[in-house]
Amino acid sequence: MRWLCIAEVFIGAAILFISIVRYYRTLIDFKLEAHAQKIFSRFTFVLCMILMIFFLLGYVVLGIVYMLRTDVGIPDILIANVFLFGSVFVFLVIKVED
C-alpha cells in the first residue's frame, strides 16, 4: 500500500512537470501576442509559473513523506489518488487550453 501511494504521487509529479513545461511554452506564445495588447503582464507570467512550481514541490514533499512513513492507511491512498488525478486534470486542462 505504501508503494502504491509513493508511485501515485511521483507519477502525478511527473505528469505535473510535463504540464508545467507545456504551460510555460503556452504562456510564452500567449505572452508575445498579449503583451502587444497590454492584457498580460510580466507579473502575471511570473505568478503563474511560481504557482505551478509550488504545486510540483507539494507533490515531491508528499512523496518524500510517504517514503519516510511506515504505516499507510485508506486516507493516504485517497490523498495519493487525489494528487494523481489532480495532475491528470491539470494536464488535460492545459492541453485543451493549448
mmCIF file of C-alpha atoms in Angstrom:
data_model
loop_
_atom_site.group_PDB
_atom_site.id
_atom_site.type_symbol
_atom_site.label_atom_id
_atom_site.label_comp_id
_atom_site.label_asym_id
_atom_site.label_seq_id
_atom_site.Cartn_x
_atom_site.Cartn_y
_atom_site.Cartn_z
ATOM 1 C CA MET A 1 0.000 0.000 0.000
ATOM 2 C CA ARG A 2 2.810 2.379 0.856
ATOM 3 C CA TRP A 3 4.490 1.839 -2.517
ATOM 4 C CA LEU A 4 1.206 2.452 -4.283
ATOM 5 C CA CYS A 5 0.918 5.849 -2.600
ATOM 6 C CA ILE A 6 4.522 6.694 -3.425
ATOM 7 C CA ALA A 7 4.095 5.635 -7.052
ATOM 8 C CA GLU A 8 0.852 7.578 -7.487
ATOM 9 C CA VAL A 9 2.320 10.775 -6.040
ATOM 10 C CA PHE A 10 5.523 10.614 -8.090
ATOM 11 C CA ILE A 11 3.666 9.701 -11.287
ATOM 12 C CA GLY A 12 1.446 12.694 -10.563
ATOM 13 C CA ALA A 13 4.574 14.819 -10.069
ATOM 14 C CA ALA A 14 5.931 13.666 -13.438
ATOM 15 C CA ILE A 15 2.635 14.485 -15.149
ATOM 16 C CA LEU A 16 2.593 17.872 -13.426
ATOM 17 C CA PHE A 17 6.170 18.544 -14.556
ATOM 18 C CA ILE A 18 5.178 17.804 -18.153
ATOM 19 C CA SER A 19 2.209 20.120 -17.667
ATOM 20 C CA ILE A 20 4.475 22.882 -16.372
ATOM 21 C CA VAL A 21 6.688 22.612 -19.457
ATOM 22 C CA ARG A 22 3.633 22.717 -21.754
ATOM 23 C CA TYR A 23 2.154 25.605 -19.763
ATOM 24 C CA TYR A 24 5.424 27.529 -19.966
ATOM 25 C CA ARG A 25 5.521 27.132 -23.739
ATOM 26 C CA THR A 26 1.868 28.182 -23.976
ATOM 27 C CA LEU A 27 2.490 31.228 -21.795
ATOM 28 C CA ILE A 28 5.495 32.260 -23.881
ATOM 29 C CA ASP A 29 3.424 32.084 -27.064
ATOM 30 C CA PHE A 30 0.497 33.851 -25.413
ATOM 31 C CA LYS A 31 2.758 36.476 -23.862
ATOM 32 C CA LEU A 32 4.084 37.541 -27.234
ATOM 33 C CA GLU A 33 0.553 38.167 -28.528
ATOM 34 C CA ALA A 34 -0.966 39.503 -25.322
ATOM 35 C CA HIS A 35 1.939 41.766 -24.430
ATOM 36 C CA ALA A 36 1.263 43.853 -27.505
ATOM 37 C CA GLN A 37 -2.383 44.203 -26.431
ATOM 38 C CA LYS A 38 -1.404 45.013 -22.799
ATOM 39 C CA ILE A 39 -3.525 42.197 -21.325
ATOM 40 C CA PHE A 40 -0.689 40.071 -19.942
ATOM 41 C CA SER A 41 1.991 41.470 -17.665
ATOM 42 C CA ARG A 42 5.317 40.036 -16.600
ATOM 43 C CA PHE A 43 3.943 39.822 -13.059
ATOM 44 C CA THR A 44 1.110 37.546 -14.240
ATOM 45 C CA PHE A 45 3.570 35.319 -16.084
ATOM 46 C CA VAL A 46 5.856 35.001 -13.059
ATOM 47 C CA LEU A 47 2.917 34.387 -10.729
ATOM 48 C CA CYS A 48 1.559 31.588 -12.932
ATOM 49 C CA MET A 49 4.923 29.857 -13.046
ATOM 50 C CA ILE A 50 5.516 30.239 -9.296
ATOM 51 C CA LEU A 51 2.145 28.640 -8.563
ATOM 52 C CA MET A 52 2.826 25.685 -10.845
ATOM 53 C CA ILE A 53 6.273 25.107 -9.297
ATOM 54 C CA PHE A 54 4.769 25.447 -5.801
ATOM 55 C CA PHE A 55 2.303 22.661 -6.646
ATOM 56 C CA LEU A 56 5.115 20.491 -8.006
ATOM 57 C CA LEU A 57 7.096 20.947 -4.792
ATOM 58 C CA GLY A 58 3.998 19.885 -2.855
ATOM 59 C CA TYR A 59 3.924 16.640 -4.821
ATOM 60 C CA VAL A 60 7.597 15.979 -4.135
ATOM 61 C CA VAL A 61 7.245 16.723 -0.411
ATOM 62 C CA LEU A 62 4.223 14.427 -0.120
ATOM 63 C CA GLY A 63 6.131 11.667 -1.940
ATOM 64 C CA ILE A 64 9.032 12.037 0.493
ATOM 65 C CA VAL A 65 6.628 11.937 3.450
ATOM 66 C CA TYR A 66 5.162 8.682 2.136
ATOM 67 C CA MET A 67 8.674 7.283 1.695
ATOM 68 C CA LEU A 68 9.532 8.059 5.316
ATOM 69 C CA ARG A 69 6.304 6.695 6.801
ATOM 70 C CA THR A 70 5.875 3.029 7.540
ATOM 71 C CA ASP A 71 2.130 2.937 8.112
ATOM 72 C CA VAL A 72 -0.203 3.981 5.323
ATOM 73 C CA GLY A 73 -3.963 3.783 5.584
ATOM 74 C CA ILE A 74 -7.016 4.292 3.424
ATOM 75 C CA PRO A 75 -6.946 8.113 3.823
ATOM 76 C CA ASP A 76 -3.388 8.157 2.483
ATOM 77 C CA ILE A 77 -4.424 6.180 -0.579
ATOM 78 C CA LEU A 78 -7.290 8.608 -1.182
ATOM 79 C CA ILE A 79 -4.906 11.562 -0.879
ATOM 80 C CA ALA A 80 -2.482 9.940 -3.329
ATOM 81 C CA ASN A 81 -5.380 9.357 -5.758
ATOM 82 C CA VAL A 82 -6.438 12.999 -5.471
ATOM 83 C CA PHE A 83 -2.887 14.110 -6.256
ATOM 84 C CA LEU A 84 -2.592 11.732 -9.217
ATOM 85 C CA PHE A 85 -5.934 12.602 -10.774
ATOM 86 C CA GLY A 86 -5.392 16.280 -9.969
ATOM 87 C CA SER A 87 -2.248 16.272 -12.072
ATOM 88 C CA VAL A 88 -4.067 14.448 -14.877
ATOM 89 C CA PHE A 89 -6.791 17.105 -14.699
ATOM 90 C CA VAL A 90 -4.222 19.920 -14.899
ATOM 91 C CA PHE A 91 -2.576 18.199 -17.872
ATOM 92 C CA LEU A 92 -5.902 17.886 -19.694
ATOM 93 C CA VAL A 93 -6.883 21.496 -18.983
ATOM 94 C CA ILE A 94 -3.572 22.767 -20.317
ATOM 95 C CA LYS A 95 -3.898 20.528 -23.380
ATOM 96 C CA VAL A 96 -7.424 21.826 -24.071
ATOM 97 C CA GLU A 97 -6.305 25.416 -23.445
ATOM 98 C CA ASP A 98 -3.416 24.942 -25.857
#
